[in-house]
Amino acid sequence: MSTPTDASDLRTEPPDEALPCDVDELRTLFLFERLDDDQLRWLCAHGHVLSRESGPLYVEGDPARWLYVLLDGHVALSRRVGTDDVEVSRTSQRGVYGGATAAYLGERAPQRYPHTMHVLEPSRFYVLAAPDFAELMTTWFPMAVHLLEGLSVGQQATQQAVGQRERLLALGALSAGLTHELNNPAAAANRATASLRERVAGMRHKLAMIADGPYDATTLGTLVDLQEQAVESLAKSRAPGAPPPPTALERTDAEDAVADWFDAHGIAGGWDLAPTFVTARLDPGWLDAVATAVGPGILEGAVRWLSYALETEQLMNDVEDATSRISSLVGAARQYSQIGRAPDQTLDVHELLDSTLTMLDRRLDGIVVVRDYDRTLPPVHVYGAELNQVWTNLIDNAAQAMDGAGTLTITTRRVDDWLEVEVADSGPGIPPDVVGRVFEPFFTTKPVGSGTGLGLDIAWRIVVTKHHGDLSVRSSPGDTRFLVRLPYEPAATLGVTA
């Protein structure tokens, strides 16, 4: 087998001294046990044995130049998570391998070490350059290479397609919820506008009656003053810091008292007028002042004029509330999607969480949402739109687990140099035998057809791979907590494609 001539830079010898290779020793490894003598001699001719003391053998992210096979010793593999190295396995089994294991895929796969291998005690390795390993595979095992290549590319394509479908499903659910939320205030504004038109027409009729009635300038001035008092009382009842609205029983008692006052003063239809005055926190004592100011001859006309003024003001408040709700929903949608913003920005994580909760409001019907925020936290540099996908997946999963009844608690805090967001739910929990697999692609605990198994995988890749953070889970019956940690680091740390 010839050695490729266009990749000599990948055959730079490691700094350690190369040792002779023993064909008989290679034959004892499970990885080479099916090879014939010619193939084993080729391995020894193109590779070598390496002896290493304790320390890193190769580092995650560096160009994958060598395939390493353990002859004897003890090694550990670790992955970089944020600023920490997390050990994923350790072994002393002869024949285990690592390094440039995807060399035969060429440009179709990233040719970088996928993890860091640490030598835990003096160890020996059989070492083969990546181009030689690629040629070995394509020449000796062409069918296996085609199968492995198809499997690798197929998995990537499947994951991308299903991931896109997962995002579309989430977007569809959010769009449906947003449409419903927008429809409610829009319909309320439409109803209030129609009623307001009727009230304005009625007030024009009242003005005509006043012009023809027994109202002098003094009386008209008194009516205007009373109208301003009534409208001001209504505004105060809605102002921040106002006393809480009366309970249903208290409101019923108040309406009974006002209606009785109307009956006692000969004003017909008091039951229809009473709710309007009670909403403005106007009681029989205030109505006594009205009766004193205008006199009995025009009292009913004055009361109905005031009622029209209050109803008109309330309808305008309803229109204002509805349009404000629409504006806040559009603002939440804009914040959620990060439309018009740079991909990565320094943002307040609470704004992202609140916009996601607004978008998912319909999915949280019946669920108590607790925001335990530390508002003193400084902003963090993130990809806002993609981080909102993380909140969407975590909150939506929690809502599904609680099935419309329970408590969702979102907590923010600072832990050392990390911003930590905890999404906790009071659902049944994740079974202990599968909790360690929830971030695996295509793994799901939901019924068939209810999930693709990519939501948490997408969340993990956005948090860990793209933001250099950490995503973990702790679960017991009635208490499941997903912990997202984002580093307080300069913007230069971002930029790795998830």
CSV table of C-alpha atoms in Angstrom, one decimal:
chain,number,residue,atom,x,y,z
A,1,MET,CA,0.0,0.0,0.0
A,2,SER,CA,1.4,3.4,-1.0
A,3,THR,CA,1.6,6.3,1.4
A,4,PRO,CA,-0.2,9.5,0.2
A,5,THR,CA,2.2,12.3,-0.7
A,6,ASP,CA,-0.1,15.3,-0.2
A,7,ALA,CA,-0.5,15.2,3.6
A,8,SER,CA,3.1,15.1,4.9
A,9,ASP,CA,2.2,17.8,7.4
A,10,LEU,CA,0.0,15.3,9.2
A,11,ARG,CA,2.9,12.9,9.7
A,12,THR,CA,5.0,15.2,11.9
A,13,GLU,CA,6.3,12.9,14.6
A,14,PRO,CA,5.0,13.4,18.1
A,15,PRO,CA,7.7,14.8,20.4
A,16,ASP,CA,8.2,11.5,22.1
A,17,GLU,CA,10.7,8.9,20.8
A,18,ALA,CA,9.1,6.4,18.4
A,19,LEU,CA,9.7,2.7,19.5
A,20,PRO,CA,9.8,-0.4,17.3
A,21,CYS,CA,6.5,-2.1,16.5
A,22,ASP,CA,6.0,-5.8,17.2
A,23,VAL,CA,3.7,-7.7,14.8
A,24,ASP,CA,2.9,-10.3,17.4
A,25,GLU,CA,1.9,-7.7,19.9
A,26,LEU,CA,-0.5,-6.1,17.5
A,27,ARG,CA,-2.1,-9.5,16.8
A,28,THR,CA,-3.2,-9.8,20.4
A,29,LEU,CA,-5.4,-6.7,20.2
A,30,PHE,CA,-9.1,-7.1,19.5
A,31,LEU,CA,-8.9,-4.3,16.9
A,32,PHE,CA,-6.4,-6.2,14.7
A,33,GLU,CA,-7.2,-9.8,15.5
A,34,ARG,CA,-8.7,-10.5,12.0
A,35,LEU,CA,-5.8,-9.0,10.0
A,36,ASP,CA,-3.4,-11.3,8.2
A,37,ASP,CA,0.4,-11.2,8.5
A,38,ASP,CA,0.9,-8.9,5.5
A,39,GLN,CA,-1.5,-6.4,6.9
A,40,LEU,CA,0.1,-6.5,10.3
A,41,ARG,CA,3.5,-6.0,8.8
A,42,TRP,CA,2.1,-3.0,6.9
A,43,LEU,CA,0.8,-1.5,10.2
A,44,CYS,CA,4.3,-1.8,11.8
A,45,ALA,CA,6.0,-0.4,8.7
A,46,HIS,CA,3.8,2.7,8.6
A,47,GLY,CA,3.1,3.1,12.3
A,48,HIS,CA,5.2,3.0,15.5
A,49,VAL,CA,4.9,2.5,19.2
A,50,LEU,CA,4.9,5.5,21.5
A,51,SER,CA,5.6,5.5,25.2
A,52,ARG,CA,4.1,8.3,27.3
A,53,GLU,CA,4.2,9.5,30.9
A,54,SER,CA,1.2,10.9,32.6
A,55,GLY,CA,-0.4,14.0,30.9
A,56,PRO,CA,-2.5,14.9,27.9
A,57,LEU,CA,-1.9,12.8,24.8
A,58,TYR,CA,-3.9,15.0,22.5
A,59,VAL,CA,-6.3,17.9,23.1
A,60,GLU,CA,-9.9,18.4,21.9
A,61,GLY,CA,-10.2,20.8,18.9
A,62,ASP,CA,-6.6,20.3,17.7
A,63,PRO,CA,-6.1,19.0,14.1
A,64,ALA,CA,-6.6,15.2,14.2
A,65,ARG,CA,-3.2,14.0,13.0
A,66,TRP,CA,-2.9,10.5,14.7
A,67,LEU,CA,-4.8,7.4,15.5
A,68,TYR,CA,-3.8,6.0,19.0
A,69,VAL,CA,-4.4,2.4,20.1
A,70,LEU,CA,-3.6,1.5,23.7
A,71,LEU,CA,-1.1,-1.3,24.1
A,72,ASP,CA,-0.9,-1.1,27.9
A,73,GLY,CA,-1.5,1.6,30.6
A,74,HIS,CA,-4.5,3.7,31.7
A,75,VAL,CA,-6.2,6.6,29.9
A,76,ALA,CA,-9.2,8.9,30.4
A,77,LEU,CA,-11.3,10.9,27.8
A,78,SER,CA,-12.8,14.3,28.6
A,79,ARG,CA,-14.9,16.9,26.9
A,80,ARG,CA,-14.6,20.7,27.3
A,81,VAL,CA,-17.8,22.2,28.9
A,82,GLY,CA,-17.4,25.9,29.4
A,83,THR,CA,-14.2,26.4,31.3
A,84,ASP,CA,-14.2,22.9,32.7
A,85,ASP,CA,-12.9,19.5,31.5
A,86,VAL,CA,-15.6,16.9,32.1
A,87,GLU,CA,-14.4,13.3,32.1
A,88,VAL,CA,-16.6,11.0,30.1
A,89,SER,CA,-14.7,7.7,30.5
A,90,ARG,CA,-11.5,6.0,31.6
A,91,THR,CA,-10.2,2.6,30.8
A,92,SER,CA,-7.1,0.3,30.9
A,93,GLN,CA,-8.5,-2.1,28.3
A,94,ARG,CA,-5.9,-3.0,25.7
A,95,GLY,CA,-6.9,-2.1,22.1
A,96,VAL,CA,-9.1,0.8,22.9
A,97,TYR,CA,-8.5,3.6,20.4
A,98,GLY,CA,-9.0,7.3,19.9
A,99,GLY,CA,-7.8,10.3,17.9
A,100,ALA,CA,-8.3,10.6,14.1
A,101,THR,CA,-11.0,7.9,14.0
A,102,ALA,CA,-12.9,9.8,11.2
A,103,ALA,CA,-9.9,10.3,8.9
A,104,TYR,CA,-11.4,8.1,6.2
A,105,LEU,CA,-14.4,10.6,5.9
A,106,GLY,CA,-12.0,13.3,4.7
A,107,GLU,CA,-13.7,16.7,4.2
A,108,ARG,CA,-17.1,15.2,4.9
A,109,ALA,CA,-16.4,15.3,8.7
A,110,PRO,CA,-14.5,17.7,11.0
A,111,GLN,CA,-10.9,16.4,11.1
A,112,ARG,CA,-10.2,17.6,14.7
A,113,TYR,CA,-9.9,15.6,17.9
A,114,PRO,CA,-13.4,15.3,19.4
A,115,HIS,CA,-12.2,15.0,22.9
A,116,THR,CA,-9.0,15.1,25.0
A,117,MET,CA,-7.2,11.9,26.0
A,118,HIS,CA,-5.2,12.0,29.3
A,119,VAL,CA,-2.6,9.4,30.1
A,120,LEU,CA,-3.1,8.5,33.8
A,121,GLU,CA,0.0,6.3,34.2
A,122,PRO,CA,3.0,5.4,32.0
A,123,SER,CA,1.4,3.9,28.9
A,124,ARG,CA,2.3,2.6,25.5
A,125,PHE,CA,0.4,3.2,22.3
A,126,TYR,CA,0.4,2.0,18.7
A,127,VAL,CA,0.3,5.3,16.6
A,128,LEU,CA,-0.7,5.6,12.9
A,129,ALA,CA,-0.8,8.9,10.9
A,130,ALA,CA,-4.3,10.0,9.9
A,131,PRO,CA,-3.7,9.8,6.1
A,132,ASP,CA,-2.3,6.2,6.5
A,133,PHE,CA,-5.4,5.2,8.5
A,134,ALA,CA,-7.7,6.7,5.9
A,135,GLU,CA,-5.9,4.8,3.1
A,136,LEU,CA,-5.9,1.6,5.2
A,137,MET,CA,-9.7,1.8,5.6
A,138,THR,CA,-10.5,2.7,2.0
A,139,THR,CA,-8.2,0.0,0.6
A,140,TRP,CA,-8.8,-2.9,3.0
A,141,PHE,CA,-12.4,-2.3,3.9
A,142,PRO,CA,-14.1,-0.3,1.1
A,143,MET,CA,-17.5,-1.7,1.8
A,144,ALA,CA,-17.3,-0.9,5.5
A,145,VAL,CA,-16.2,2.6,4.6
A,146,HIS,CA,-19.2,3.1,2.4
A,147,LEU,CA,-21.5,1.8,5.1
A,148,LEU,CA,-19.9,4.0,7.8
A,149,GLU,CA,-19.9,7.0,5.5
A,150,GLY,CA,-23.5,6.5,4.7
A,151,LEU,CA,-24.3,6.1,8.4
A,152,SER,CA,-22.5,9.2,9.4
A,153,VAL,CA,-23.8,11.4,6.6
A,154,GLY,CA,-27.3,9.9,6.9
A,155,GLN,CA,-27.3,10.6,10.7
A,156,GLN,CA,-26.3,14.2,10.1
A,157,ALA,CA,-28.9,14.7,7.4
A,158,THR,CA,-31.6,13.0,9.5
A,159,GLN,CA,-30.7,15.1,12.5
A,160,GLN,CA,-30.8,18.3,10.5
A,161,ALA,CA,-34.1,17.4,8.9
A,162,VAL,CA,-35.7,16.4,12.2
A,163,GLY,CA,-34.2,19.4,13.9
A,164,GLN,CA,-35.7,21.7,11.4
A,165,ARG,CA,-39.0,19.9,11.8
A,166,GLU,CA,-38.7,20.3,15.6
A,167,ARG,CA,-38.2,24.0,15.1
A,168,LEU,CA,-41.1,24.3,12.7
A,169,LEU,CA,-43.4,22.4,15.2
A,170,ALA,CA,-42.4,24.8,18.0
A,171,LEU,CA,-42.9,27.8,15.7
A,172,GLY,CA,-46.3,26.5,14.7
A,173,ALA,CA,-47.4,26.0,18.3
A,174,LEU,CA,-46.1,29.5,19.2
A,175,SER,CA,-47.8,31.0,16.2
A,176,ALA,CA,-51.1,29.4,17.1
A,177,GLY,CA,-50.8,30.6,20.7
A,178,LEU,CA,-49.8,34.1,19.6
A,179,THR,CA,-52.7,34.3,17.1
A,180,HIS,CA,-55.1,33.3,19.9
A,181,GLU,CA,-53.6,35.8,22.3
A,182,LEU,CA,-53.8,38.6,19.7
A,183,ASN,CA,-57.4,37.7,18.7
A,184,ASN,CA,-58.7,38.2,22.3
A,185,PRO,CA,-57.6,41.8,22.8
A,186,ALA,CA,-58.4,42.6,19.1
A,187,ALA,CA,-62.0,41.3,19.6
A,188,ALA,CA,-62.3,43.2,22.9
A,189,ALA,CA,-61.2,46.4,21.2
A,190,ASN,CA,-63.7,45.9,18.4
A,191,ARG,CA,-66.5,45.3,20.9
A,192,ALA,CA,-65.5,48.3,23.0
A,193,THR,CA,-65.3,50.5,19.9
A,194,ALA,CA,-68.8,49.5,18.8
A,195,SER,CA,-70.2,50.2,22.3
A,196,LEU,CA,-68.3,53.5,22.4
A,197,ARG,CA,-70.0,54.6,19.2
A,198,GLU,CA,-73.4,53.9,20.7
A,199,ARG,CA,-72.5,55.9,23.9
A,200,VAL,CA,-71.2,58.8,21.9
A,201,ALA,CA,-74.4,58.9,19.9
A,202,GLY,CA,-76.3,58.8,23.2
A,203,MET,CA,-74.3,61.6,24.6
A,204,ARG,CA,-75.1,63.7,21.5
A,205,HIS,CA,-78.8,63.0,22.3
A,206,LYS,CA,-78.3,64.0,25.9
A,207,LEU,CA,-76.6,67.3,24.8
A,208,ALA,CA,-79.7,68.1,22.7
A,209,MET,CA,-81.9,67.4,25.7
A,210,ILE,CA,-79.7,69.6,27.9
A,211,ALA,CA,-79.9,72.4,25.4
A,212,ASP,CA,-83.8,72.2,25.5
A,213,GLY,CA,-84.0,71.5,29.3
A,214,PRO,CA,-84.1,73.5,32.4
A,215,TYR,CA,-80.3,73.8,32.8
A,216,ASP,CA,-78.8,77.2,33.5
A,217,ALA,CA,-75.2,78.0,33.3
A,218,THR,CA,-74.6,77.4,37.0
A,219,THR,CA,-76.2,73.9,36.8
A,220,LEU,CA,-74.2,73.0,33.7
A,221,GLY,CA,-71.0,74.1,35.4
A,222,THR,CA,-71.9,71.9,38.4
A,223,LEU,CA,-72.6,68.9,36.1
A,224,VAL,CA,-69.2,69.4,34.4
A,225,ASP,CA,-67.5,69.5,37.8
A,226,LEU,CA,-69.3,66.3,38.9
A,227,GLN,CA,-68.4,64.6,35.7
A,228,GLU,CA,-64.7,65.4,36.2
A,229,GLN,CA,-64.9,64.1,39.8
A,230,ALA,CA,-66.5,60.8,38.6
A,231,VAL,CA,-63.9,60.3,35.8
A,232,GLU,CA,-61.1,61.2,38.2
A,233,SER,CA,-62.4,58.6,40.7
A,234,LEU,CA,-62.5,56.0,37.9
A,235,ALA,CA,-58.9,56.8,36.9
A,236,LYS,CA,-57.7,56.5,40.5
A,237,SER,CA,-59.3,53.1,40.8
A,238,ARG,CA,-57.0,51.9,38.0
A,239,ALA,CA,-53.8,53.7,39.0
A,240,PRO,CA,-50.8,51.8,40.3
A,241,GLY,CA,-50.9,51.5,44.1
A,242,ALA,CA,-54.7,51.8,44.2
A,243,PRO,CA,-56.5,49.6,46.7
A,244,PRO,CA,-57.3,46.1,45.4
A,245,PRO,CA,-60.7,45.7,43.7
A,246,PRO,CA,-63.5,44.5,45.9
A,247,THR,CA,-64.3,40.9,46.1
A,248,ALA,CA,-67.4,39.5,44.4
A,249,LEU,CA,-69.4,39.6,47.6
A,250,GLU,CA,-68.2,43.2,48.4
A,251,ARG,CA,-69.1,44.3,44.9
A,252,THR,CA,-72.6,42.8,45.1
A,253,ASP,CA,-73.2,44.6,48.4
A,254,ALA,CA,-71.9,47.9,47.0
A,255,GLU,CA,-74.2,47.6,43.9
A,256,ASP,CA,-77.2,46.8,46.1
A,257,ALA,CA,-76.5,49.9,48.2
A,258,VAL,CA,-76.2,52.2,45.1
A,259,ALA,CA,-79.3,50.6,43.4
A,260,ASP,CA,-81.3,51.1,46.6
A,261,TRP,CA,-80.2,54.8,46.6
A,262,PHE,CA,-81.5,55.2,43.1
A,263,ASP,CA,-84.8,53.6,44.0
A,264,ALA,CA,-85.2,55.8,47.0
A,265,HIS,CA,-84.7,58.9,44.8
A,266,GLY,CA,-87.1,57.8,42.1
A,267,ILE,CA,-84.5,56.9,39.4
A,268,ALA,CA,-85.7,54.1,37.2
A,269,GLY,CA,-83.4,51.2,36.2
A,270,GLY,CA,-81.1,51.6,39.1
A,271,TRP,CA,-79.8,48.0,38.8
A,272,ASP,CA,-78.5,48.8,35.3
A,273,LEU,CA,-76.8,52.0,36.5
A,274,ALA,CA,-75.3,50.8,39.7
A,275,PRO,CA,-72.4,48.7,38.3
A,276,THR,CA,-71.0,51.7,36.4
A,277,PHE,CA,-70.8,53.8,39.6
A,278,VAL,CA,-69.4,51.0,41.7
A,279,THR,CA,-66.6,50.4,39.2
A,280,ALA,CA,-65.6,54.0,39.7
A,281,ARG,CA,-65.7,53.5,43.5
A,282,LEU,CA,-68.6,56.0,43.8
A,283,ASP,CA,-70.9,55.2,46.8
A,284,PRO,CA,-74.3,56.6,48.1
A,285,GLY,CA,-72.4,59.3,50.0
A,286,TRP,CA,-71.0,60.7,46.8
A,287,LEU,CA,-74.5,60.5,45.2
A,288,ASP,CA,-75.9,62.4,48.1
A,289,ALA,CA,-73.5,65.2,47.2
A,290,VAL,CA,-74.8,65.1,43.6
A,291,ALA,CA,-78.4,65.3,44.8
A,292,THR,CA,-77.6,68.3,46.9
A,293,ALA,CA,-75.7,70.1,44.1
A,294,VAL,CA,-78.3,69.7,41.3
A,295,GLY,CA,-81.6,69.5,43.1
A,296,PRO,CA,-84.4,67.0,42.8
A,297,GLY,CA,-85.8,68.4,39.5
A,298,ILE,CA,-82.9,67.4,37.4
A,299,LEU,CA,-81.3,64.6,39.5
A,300,GLU,CA,-82.3,61.7,37.2
A,301,GLY,CA,-81.0,63.6,34.1
A,302,ALA,CA,-77.7,64.4,36.0
A,303,VAL,CA,-77.3,60.8,37.1
A,304,ARG,CA,-77.8,59.4,33.6
A,305,TRP,CA,-75.4,62.0,32.2
A,306,LEU,CA,-72.8,61.0,34.7
A,307,SER,CA,-73.4,57.3,33.9
A,308,TYR,CA,-72.9,58.0,30.2
A,309,ALA,CA,-69.6,59.8,30.9
A,310,LEU,CA,-68.4,56.9,33.1
A,311,GLU,CA,-69.4,54.3,30.6
A,312,THR,CA,-67.6,56.2,27.8
A,313,GLU,CA,-64.5,56.5,29.9
A,314,GLN,CA,-64.6,52.8,30.8
A,315,LEU,CA,-64.9,51.8,27.1
A,316,MET,CA,-61.9,54.0,26.2
A,317,ASN,CA,-60.0,52.3,29.0
A,318,ASP,CA,-61.0,48.9,27.5
A,319,VAL,CA,-59.8,50.0,24.1
A,320,GLU,CA,-56.5,51.2,25.6
A,321,ASP,CA,-56.0,48.0,27.5
A,322,ALA,CA,-56.7,45.9,24.4
A,323,THR,CA,-54.4,47.8,22.2
A,324,SER,CA,-51.7,47.8,24.9
A,325,ARG,CA,-52.0,44.1,25.2
A,326,ILE,CA,-51.6,43.8,21.4
A,327,SER,CA,-48.6,46.0,21.5
A,328,SER,CA,-47.0,44.0,24.3
A,329,LEU,CA,-47.6,40.8,22.5
A,330,VAL,CA,-46.0,42.2,19.3
A,331,GLY,CA,-43.1,43.5,21.4
A,332,ALA,CA,-42.7,40.0,23.0
A,333,ALA,CA,-42.7,38.4,19.6
A,334,ARG,CA,-40.1,40.8,18.4
A,335,GLN,CA,-38.0,40.3,21.5
A,336,TYR,CA,-38.4,36.5,21.2
A,337,SER,CA,-37.4,36.3,17.6
A,338,GLN,CA,-34.7,39.1,18.0
A,339,ILE,CA,-35.9,40.6,14.8
A,340,GLY,CA,-33.7,43.6,13.8
A,341,ARG,CA,-31.0,42.7,16.3
A,342,ALA,CA,-27.5,41.5,15.8
A,343,PRO,CA,-27.1,37.7,16.1
A,344,ASP,CA,-25.1,38.1,19.4
A,345,GLN,CA,-25.6,40.9,21.8
A,346,THR,CA,-25.2,41.7,25.5
A,347,LEU,CA,-28.7,41.2,26.8
A,348,ASP,CA,-30.7,41.0,30.0
A,349,VAL,CA,-31.6,37.3,30.3
A,350,HIS,CA,-34.9,38.3,32.1
A,351,GLU,CA,-36.2,40.0,29.0
A,352,LEU,CA,-35.6,36.8,27.0
A,353,LEU,CA,-37.3,34.7,29.7
A,354,ASP,CA,-40.3,37.0,29.9
A,355,SER,CA,-40.8,37.2,26.1
A,356,THR,CA,-40.7,33.3,26.0
A,357,LEU,CA,-43.3,33.1,28.8
A,358,THR,CA,-45.5,35.5,26.9
A,359,MET,CA,-45.2,33.5,23.7
A,360,LEU,CA,-46.0,30.3,25.6
A,361,ASP,CA,-48.8,31.8,27.7
A,362,ARG,CA,-51.5,29.5,26.2
A,363,ARG,CA,-49.4,26.4,26.8
A,364,LEU,CA,-49.3,27.4,30.5
A,365,ASP,CA,-53.0,27.6,31.2
A,366,GLY,CA,-53.7,26.2,34.7
A,367,ILE,CA,-50.0,26.3,35.7
A,368,VAL,CA,-48.8,28.7,38.3
A,369,VAL,CA,-45.7,30.6,37.0
A,370,VAL,CA,-43.2,31.8,39.6
A,371,ARG,CA,-40.5,34.3,38.5
A,372,ASP,CA,-37.8,34.2,41.1
A,373,TYR,CA,-35.4,36.6,39.4
A,374,ASP,CA,-32.3,38.3,40.7
A,375,ARG,CA,-32.8,41.6,38.9
A,376,THR,CA,-29.3,42.7,40.0
A,377,LEU,CA,-27.6,40.3,37.6
A,378,PRO,CA,-25.5,42.0,34.9
A,379,PRO,CA,-26.4,41.3,31.3
A,380,VAL,CA,-24.7,38.5,29.5
A,381,HIS,CA,-23.4,38.2,25.9
A,382,VAL,CA,-25.5,35.6,24.1
A,383,TYR,CA,-27.2,34.7,20.8
A,384,GLY,CA,-30.7,35.9,21.9
A,385,ALA,CA,-32.9,34.2,19.3
A,386,GLU,CA,-31.2,30.8,19.8
A,387,LEU,CA,-31.2,31.1,23.6
A,388,ASN,CA,-34.9,31.7,23.4
A,389,GLN,CA,-35.1,28.2,21.7
A,390,VAL,CA,-33.6,26.8,24.8
A,391,TRP,CA,-36.2,28.5,27.1
A,392,THR,CA,-38.9,27.4,24.8
A,393,ASN,CA,-37.9,23.7,24.9
A,394,LEU,CA,-37.4,23.7,28.6
A,395,ILE,CA,-40.6,25.5,29.5
A,396,ASP,CA,-42.7,23.6,27.0
A,397,ASN,CA,-41.4,20.3,28.3
A,398,ALA,CA,-42.2,21.3,31.8
A,399,ALA,CA,-45.7,22.3,30.8
A,400,GLN,CA,-46.3,19.0,29.1
A,401,ALA,CA,-45.0,17.1,32.1
A,402,MET,CA,-47.4,19.0,34.4
A,403,ASP,CA,-50.3,18.5,32.0
A,404,GLY,CA,-52.1,21.7,32.9
A,405,ALA,CA,-51.7,21.6,36.7
A,406,GLY,CA,-48.7,22.5,38.8
A,407,THR,CA,-46.0,25.1,39.4
A,408,LEU,CA,-43.3,26.3,37.1
A,409,THR,CA,-40.6,28.2,38.8
A,410,ILE,CA,-37.9,30.1,36.9
A,411,THR,CA,-35.0,31.2,39.0
A,412,THR,CA,-32.0,33.3,38.0
A,413,ARG,CA,-28.8,33.6,40.1
A,414,ARG,CA,-25.1,34.2,39.8
A,415,VAL,CA,-22.7,31.3,40.6
A,416,ASP,CA,-19.1,32.3,40.5
A,417,ASP,CA,-18.5,33.6,37.0
A,418,TRP,CA,-21.7,31.9,35.6
A,419,LEU,CA,-25.2,33.2,35.1
A,420,GLU,CA,-27.4,30.3,36.2
A,421,VAL,CA,-31.1,29.9,35.1
A,422,GLU,CA,-33.1,27.2,36.7
A,423,VAL,CA,-36.3,25.9,35.2
A,424,ALA,CA,-38.2,23.8,37.7
A,425,ASP,CA,-41.5,22.0,37.5
A,426,SER,CA,-43.7,20.0,39.9
A,427,GLY,CA,-44.4,17.3,37.4
A,428,PRO,CA,-44.0,13.5,37.9
A,429,GLY,CA,-40.2,13.6,37.2
A,430,ILE,CA,-38.0,11.7,34.9
A,431,PRO,CA,-37.4,8.0,35.6
A,432,PRO,CA,-33.9,7.5,37.2
A,433,ASP,CA,-33.0,4.9,34.5
A,434,VAL,CA,-33.3,7.4,31.7
A,435,VAL,CA,-32.5,10.8,33.2
A,436,GLY,CA,-28.9,10.4,32.0
A,437,ARG,CA,-30.1,10.1,28.4
A,438,VAL,CA,-32.4,13.1,28.0
A,439,PHE,CA,-29.9,15.1,26.0
A,440,GLU,CA,-29.2,12.3,23.5
A,441,PRO,CA,-30.5,12.9,20.0
A,442,PHE,CA,-33.8,11.2,19.2
A,443,PHE,CA,-34.3,10.0,22.7
A,444,THR,CA,-37.6,10.9,24.2
A,445,THR,CA,-39.8,9.9,27.1
A,446,LYS,CA,-43.0,11.1,25.4
A,447,PRO,CA,-45.5,8.8,23.8
A,448,VAL,CA,-45.0,7.8,20.1
A,449,GLY,CA,-45.8,10.8,17.9
A,450,SER,CA,-45.6,13.3,20.7
A,451,GLY,CA,-41.9,14.3,20.3
A,452,THR,CA,-38.9,13.9,18.1
A,453,GLY,CA,-36.3,13.6,20.8
A,454,LEU,CA,-34.3,16.6,19.5
A,455,GLY,CA,-35.6,19.4,21.7
A,456,LEU,CA,-33.2,18.9,24.5
A,457,ASP,CA,-30.4,17.9,22.1
A,458,ILE,CA,-30.9,21.3,20.4
A,459,ALA,CA,-30.9,23.1,23.7
A,460,TRP,CA,-27.7,21.3,24.8
A,461,ARG,CA,-25.9,22.2,21.6
A,462,ILE,CA,-26.9,25.8,21.8
A,463,VAL,CA,-25.9,26.2,25.5
A,464,VAL,CA,-22.8,24.0,25.5
A,465,THR,CA,-21.4,24.2,22.0
A,466,LYS,CA,-22.4,27.7,21.0
A,467,HIS,CA,-22.3,29.5,24.3
A,468,HIS,CA,-19.6,27.4,26.0
A,469,GLY,CA,-22.0,26.9,28.9
A,470,ASP,CA,-23.5,24.0,30.7
A,471,LEU,CA,-26.9,22.3,30.8
A,472,SER,CA,-27.8,19.7,33.3
A,473,VAL,CA,-30.8,18.1,35.0
A,474,ARG,CA,-31.8,16.8,38.4
A,475,SER,CA,-35.1,15.0,38.8
A,476,SER,CA,-37.2,13.4,41.4
A,477,PRO,CA,-41.0,12.9,41.6
A,478,GLY,CA,-42.6,16.4,42.0
A,479,ASP,CA,-39.3,18.2,41.4
A,480,THR,CA,-37.5,18.3,38.1
A,481,ARG,CA,-34.9,21.1,37.6
A,482,PHE,CA,-33.0,22.0,34.4
A,483,LEU,CA,-29.9,24.1,35.1
A,484,VAL,CA,-28.5,26.4,32.4
A,485,ARG,CA,-25.2,28.1,33.1
A,486,LEU,CA,-23.9,30.8,30.8
A,487,PRO,CA,-20.4,32.2,31.2
A,488,TYR,CA,-19.7,35.9,31.9
A,489,GLU,CA,-17.0,36.1,29.3
A,490,PRO,CA,-16.1,38.5,26.5
A,491,ALA,CA,-17.9,38.3,23.2
A,492,ALA,CA,-14.8,36.7,21.6
A,493,THR,CA,-15.7,33.4,23.3
A,494,LEU,CA,-18.8,33.1,21.2
A,495,GLY,CA,-19.0,32.1,17.6
A,496,VAL,CA,-18.7,28.3,17.5
A,497,THR,CA,-21.4,26.9,15.2
A,498,ALA,CA,-23.8,24.6,17.1
